[in-house]
Amino acid sequence: MAFQKAVKGTALIGGGAIATVFGLSQFSQYRNKHSTFVHVQAAEAVTVPIKNHLPTREQQILALQTTGEFDVLVIGGGATGCGCALDAVTRGLKTALLERDDFSSGTSSRSTKLIHGGVRYLQKAIMKLDFEQYKMVKEALEERANLLEIAPHLSAPLPIMLPVYKWWQLPYYWFGIKLYDLVAGSQCLKSSYVLSKSRALEHFPMLRKDELVGAIVYYDGQHNDARMNLAIALTAARYGAATANYAEVLRLLKTTDPASGKERVCGVRCRDVLTGQEFDVKAKCVINATGPFTDSVRKMDDQEVPNICQPSAGVHIVMPGYYSPDNMGLLDPATSDGRVIFFLPWEKMTIAGTTDSPTDVTSHPIPTEEDINFILNEVRNYLSVDVEVRRGDVLAAWSGIRPLVIDPNSKDTQSISRNHVVTISDSGLVTIAGGKWTTYRAMAQDTIDAAIQAHDLKAGSSKTIGLQLEGAEDWSPTLYIRLVQDYGLESEVAQHLASTYGDKAFEVAKIAQVTGKRWPIVGKRLVSEFPYIEAEVVYGVKEYARTAVDMISRRTRLAFLNVQAAEEALPRIIDIMGKELNWNDGSVLRHEELEAAKKFLYYEMGYKVKSDQLTDSSEISLGPSDIERYKKRFHMFDKDKKGFITILDVQRVLESISVQIAENTLHDILNEVDLNKNGQVELNEFLQLMSAIQKGHVSGSRLAVLMKTAEENLHQRVVIPVDRSGGGL
């Protein structure tokens, strides 16, 4: 009854305020309907032919070397850079793009995976009467609708719950969320709604019940960010853009304008990172779309130019899927330090983040233990006490650098702009900076518009609104069924392929290997618990993947979902890539690839924190009874009282209960706990492990499970599980 009164009161309180923006809403809806008509026209107006076959990287490098002069040369292969290339090439401009690493290797693959307008930005716009913030939210919501339309296989609407723990917050949050719906106008994904306490717990049973009043659910979009970025790059390549990853810009080329006598940027000197070959690429217009590295390129143009980028680090963690419902996210609108935390289902896992702290610009940002624990503590505040939030359940962690900018054209040069900024230097270098993932297309459109005007390029208006991206044209929600029926793929694998490659999933299925089993007929998995198959590695090379890191982090998302699974898949991935890219068996290159990928997982994807959670100096905080119990279990394997156990000791116990486990698997199991890497697990190491498990710092230890199972079933034959349990870092 109290809840119903609160809802009625909320409606009365918010009704008058909403009426004041009703006219704006009606205008928005008219604009959006008119805009939709323009969208269709713009997409149909593309006259540039699209290629059925994707050019190889070698062909793209050759095009860069042999083309006399491009109209537009984009530096940067993130979402904005690739968006600029797609916008330019579809207007009929001769376009090139250079990325010194891989497409989406920076910030664009390390986002919260949301396509959203920004509820918190709308709140600030209202509280501070900031029309610029309002315009940014409005633009982002329009772009959200477009992105969901042009890449439906990679994106989808996601309901997000905002739990309410104080009665007065209900009308406050309800009003804000309803305004969010109204600003979206006819492009509102679904109308927000209020839930009672009982209904909120039905939808999100892990939620903390104490003092819960109810909840508000609203809708935003979610996507696979790295694959979306890649789809934009591949679409640009199919329309004729000469796009190349691992092509580093060394310096800008300049020429003197005979009319003005001023120096003008006319291209770049670049290096093929994979071969070491250097060459010039000439262009009428060079665009700097390098995100956090904006200032480094600007200083190539002018050493004296002041910095405009204010980098900020945002850390995310991934936890097992059971931490959240399959199709309901959670928003913590006010964390302990005033930040916002999202808790979202993603790729059958749970993603939580983000933090916001000043950082230095680096190509290899590292998540810190402090940020990981901050996120975990915020998650604990919102989940039921029945759910033990364990540090050991963190499966992956990463840090992304937001390229916040100061607008150099603004009177207030100290004020950070949340919107994007387009600047043109005296020498003609066009820079696009700031903004957000969702608005990449609008940012690209503004950039190319500015480039056309500044460099007197001959081109029409933007054609990218409504322009479908790679894989979208013939995709449908039931496409995966055809993959199952036509090729004999597992349903889970087929769904994954359809949602990753869209209508290009059939090309992956065609090269999938026969399993030799009754079912599935084709599709050998890279690791047992994820739907990634070996054929994706072969196809990934066609999508310009050139390193093992490209494959585990951006062609597949293994590194972002479970770093241990990614490490387990590395040898097979490198073997397949080696055959595709002609790496010799046992070559130094293969070894270097393996070490580079392990280093990436260790530092950038949070694997290091696993080692930090269990070291030879870890404290043993077990009670006397626990210590005796674990000692007894340990001595069951260490019959000779050596003080340590080896593979031979484990094999002996397993043989006594008629269980066989491959020696290399046993080696991996012991190596997880062998802290001093001397080939044996000592009693102290075992007690440190059990203490860490008890404290929640470590989970999913195969040795702990194996030894416990063997102890319980010593006198009867059992199957002992040795697969990774999904345990975290």
Short mmCIF file of N, CA, C and O in Angstrom, two decimals, residues 489-538:
data_model
loop_
_atom_site.label_atom_id
_atom_site.label_comp_id
_atom_site.label_asym_id
_atom_site.label_seq_id
_atom_site.Cartn_x
_atom_site.Cartn_y
_atom_site.Cartn_z
N LEU A 489 26.73 -27.21 -36.19
CA LEU A 489 27.39 -26.53 -35.08
C LEU A 489 26.57 -26.66 -33.80
O LEU A 489 25.34 -26.78 -33.86
N GLU A 490 27.24 -26.63 -32.65
CA GLU A 490 26.52 -26.56 -31.38
C GLU A 490 25.67 -25.28 -31.37
O GLU A 490 26.08 -24.26 -31.92
N SER A 491 24.53 -25.34 -30.71
CA SER A 491 23.65 -24.18 -30.66
C SER A 491 24.35 -22.99 -30.03
O SER A 491 24.24 -21.85 -30.52
N GLU A 492 25.08 -23.20 -28.95
CA GLU A 492 25.77 -22.10 -28.27
C GLU A 492 26.83 -21.48 -29.19
O GLU A 492 26.96 -20.25 -29.25
N VAL A 493 27.56 -22.32 -29.91
CA VAL A 493 28.57 -21.82 -30.84
C VAL A 493 27.91 -21.06 -31.98
O VAL A 493 28.38 -19.98 -32.38
N ALA A 494 26.81 -21.59 -32.50
CA ALA A 494 26.10 -20.94 -33.60
C ALA A 494 25.58 -19.57 -33.18
O ALA A 494 25.67 -18.59 -33.93
N GLN A 495 25.01 -19.49 -31.97
CA GLN A 495 24.53 -18.20 -31.47
C GLN A 495 25.68 -17.21 -31.34
O GLN A 495 25.55 -16.03 -31.68
N HIS A 496 26.80 -17.68 -30.84
CA HIS A 496 27.97 -16.82 -30.70
C HIS A 496 28.45 -16.31 -32.06
O HIS A 496 28.72 -15.11 -32.23
N LEU A 497 28.55 -17.19 -33.04
CA LEU A 497 29.01 -16.79 -34.37
C LEU A 497 28.07 -15.77 -35.00
O LEU A 497 28.49 -14.77 -35.59
N ALA A 498 26.76 -16.00 -34.85
CA ALA A 498 25.77 -15.09 -35.44
C ALA A 498 25.84 -13.71 -34.78
O ALA A 498 25.71 -12.69 -35.46
N SER A 499 26.05 -13.68 -33.46
CA SER A 499 26.07 -12.39 -32.75
C SER A 499 27.42 -11.70 -32.85
O SER A 499 27.56 -10.55 -32.45
N THR A 500 28.42 -12.38 -33.39
CA THR A 500 29.76 -11.79 -33.54
C THR A 500 30.03 -11.37 -34.98
O THR A 500 30.54 -10.28 -35.23
N TYR A 501 29.66 -12.22 -35.93
CA TYR A 501 29.97 -11.97 -37.34
C TYR A 501 28.75 -11.62 -38.17
O TYR A 501 28.90 -11.27 -39.35
N GLY A 502 27.56 -11.72 -37.61
CA GLY A 502 26.36 -11.44 -38.38
C GLY A 502 26.25 -12.37 -39.56
O GLY A 502 26.46 -13.58 -39.44
N ASP A 503 25.94 -11.83 -40.75
CA ASP A 503 25.77 -12.71 -41.92
C ASP A 503 27.10 -13.27 -42.43
O ASP A 503 27.11 -14.16 -43.29
N LYS A 504 28.21 -12.80 -41.87
CA LYS A 504 29.52 -13.37 -42.23
C LYS A 504 29.82 -14.65 -41.43
O LYS A 504 30.85 -15.30 -41.62
N ALA A 505 28.91 -15.02 -40.53
CA ALA A 505 29.09 -16.23 -39.73
C ALA A 505 29.18 -17.48 -40.61
O ALA A 505 29.85 -18.45 -40.27
N PHE A 506 28.51 -17.44 -41.77
CA PHE A 506 28.55 -18.59 -42.67
C PHE A 506 29.97 -18.80 -43.22
O PHE A 506 30.38 -19.93 -43.45
N GLU A 507 30.70 -17.71 -43.41
CA GLU A 507 32.08 -17.84 -43.88
C GLU A 507 32.95 -18.53 -42.83
O GLU A 507 33.88 -19.28 -43.16
N VAL A 508 32.68 -18.26 -41.57
CA VAL A 508 33.42 -18.93 -40.49
C VAL A 508 33.02 -20.40 -40.42
O VAL A 508 33.87 -21.29 -40.29
N ALA A 509 31.72 -20.66 -40.53
CA ALA A 509 31.22 -22.04 -40.45
C ALA A 509 31.78 -22.90 -41.58
O ALA A 509 32.09 -24.09 -41.37
N LYS A 510 31.96 -22.31 -42.76
CA LYS A 510 32.47 -23.07 -43.91
C LYS A 510 33.88 -23.59 -43.69
O LYS A 510 34.25 -24.63 -44.26
N ILE A 511 34.67 -22.89 -42.89
CA ILE A 511 36.07 -23.33 -42.68
C ILE A 511 36.25 -24.04 -41.34
O ILE A 511 37.38 -24.37 -40.96
N ALA A 512 35.13 -24.27 -40.62
CA ALA A 512 35.22 -24.98 -39.34
C ALA A 512 35.59 -26.44 -39.57
O ALA A 512 35.09 -27.08 -40.49
N GLN A 513 36.45 -26.94 -38.71
CA GLN A 513 36.93 -28.32 -38.85
C GLN A 513 35.91 -29.33 -38.34
O GLN A 513 35.16 -29.07 -37.41
N VAL A 514 35.93 -30.50 -38.97
CA VAL A 514 35.09 -31.61 -38.52
C VAL A 514 35.63 -32.12 -37.19
O VAL A 514 36.84 -32.29 -37.02
N THR A 515 34.73 -32.36 -36.24
CA THR A 515 35.16 -32.78 -34.90
C THR A 515 35.43 -34.28 -34.81
O THR A 515 36.15 -34.72 -33.92
N GLY A 516 34.81 -35.06 -35.70
CA GLY A 516 34.94 -36.51 -35.60
C GLY A 516 33.96 -37.11 -34.61
O GLY A 516 33.95 -38.32 -34.38
N LYS A 517 33.11 -36.27 -34.01
CA LYS A 517 32.11 -36.72 -33.05
C LYS A 517 30.74 -36.81 -33.73
O LYS A 517 30.54 -36.28 -34.81
N ARG A 518 29.82 -37.50 -33.03
CA ARG A 518 28.46 -37.54 -33.55
C ARG A 518 27.86 -36.14 -33.53
O ARG A 518 27.16 -35.74 -34.45
N TRP A 519 28.16 -35.39 -32.47
CA TRP A 519 27.69 -34.01 -32.36
C TRP A 519 28.60 -33.24 -31.41
O TRP A 519 28.99 -33.79 -30.38
N PRO A 520 28.97 -32.03 -31.74
CA PRO A 520 28.69 -31.32 -32.99
C PRO A 520 29.52 -31.88 -34.15
O PRO A 520 30.59 -32.47 -33.93
N ILE A 521 29.04 -31.69 -35.34
CA ILE A 521 29.74 -32.23 -36.52
C ILE A 521 30.98 -31.40 -36.82
O ILE A 521 32.04 -31.95 -37.13
N VAL A 522 30.84 -30.07 -36.74
CA VAL A 522 31.99 -29.19 -36.97
C VAL A 522 32.11 -28.20 -35.82
O VAL A 522 31.17 -27.98 -35.07
N GLY A 523 33.30 -27.61 -35.69
CA GLY A 523 33.51 -26.56 -34.70
C GLY A 523 34.24 -27.02 -33.47
O GLY A 523 33.63 -27.36 -32.46
N LYS A 524 35.58 -27.06 -33.56
CA LYS A 524 36.39 -27.43 -32.40
C LYS A 524 36.62 -26.20 -31.53
O LYS A 524 37.13 -25.18 -31.99
N ARG A 525 36.26 -26.30 -30.26
CA ARG A 525 36.41 -25.17 -29.34
C ARG A 525 37.88 -24.94 -28.99
O ARG A 525 38.66 -25.88 -28.88
N LEU A 526 38.21 -23.67 -28.76
CA LEU A 526 39.55 -23.33 -28.30
C LEU A 526 39.71 -23.67 -26.83
O LEU A 526 40.78 -24.12 -26.39
N VAL A 527 38.69 -23.43 -26.03
CA VAL A 527 38.63 -23.84 -24.63
C VAL A 527 37.22 -24.35 -24.36
O VAL A 527 36.26 -23.88 -24.97
N SER A 528 37.10 -25.27 -23.45
CA SER A 528 35.84 -25.99 -23.30
C SER A 528 34.66 -25.13 -22.89
O SER A 528 33.54 -25.37 -23.35
N GLU A 529 34.87 -24.12 -22.02
CA GLU A 529 33.72 -23.41 -21.48
C GLU A 529 33.31 -22.16 -22.25
O GLU A 529 32.39 -21.45 -21.84
N PHE A 530 33.99 -21.86 -23.35
CA PHE A 530 33.62 -20.71 -24.17
C PHE A 530 33.34 -21.16 -25.60
O PHE A 530 33.97 -22.09 -26.10
N PRO A 531 32.43 -20.47 -26.30
CA PRO A 531 32.00 -20.93 -27.63
C PRO A 531 32.92 -20.53 -28.78
O PRO A 531 32.54 -20.66 -29.93
N TYR A 532 34.12 -20.05 -28.47
CA TYR A 532 35.06 -19.68 -29.54
C TYR A 532 35.64 -20.94 -30.16
O TYR A 532 36.06 -21.86 -29.45
N ILE A 533 35.69 -20.99 -31.50
CA ILE A 533 36.18 -22.18 -32.19
C ILE A 533 37.44 -21.85 -33.00
O ILE A 533 37.73 -20.69 -33.30
N GLU A 534 38.16 -22.90 -33.37
CA GLU A 534 39.44 -22.74 -34.06
C GLU A 534 39.29 -22.01 -35.40
O GLU A 534 40.18 -21.27 -35.81
N ALA A 535 38.16 -22.20 -36.07
CA ALA A 535 37.95 -21.54 -37.36
C ALA A 535 37.97 -20.02 -37.24
O ALA A 535 38.31 -19.32 -38.20
N GLU A 536 37.64 -19.51 -36.07
CA GLU A 536 37.66 -18.07 -35.87
C GLU A 536 39.08 -17.50 -35.93
O GLU A 536 39.27 -16.33 -36.28
N VAL A 537 40.05 -18.31 -35.58
CA VAL A 537 41.44 -17.86 -35.65
C VAL A 537 41.84 -17.69 -37.12
O VAL A 537 42.47 -16.70 -37.50
N VAL A 538 41.45 -18.67 -37.95
CA VAL A 538 41.73 -18.58 -39.38
C VAL A 538 41.04 -17.36 -39.97
O VAL A 538 41.64 -16.58 -40.72
#
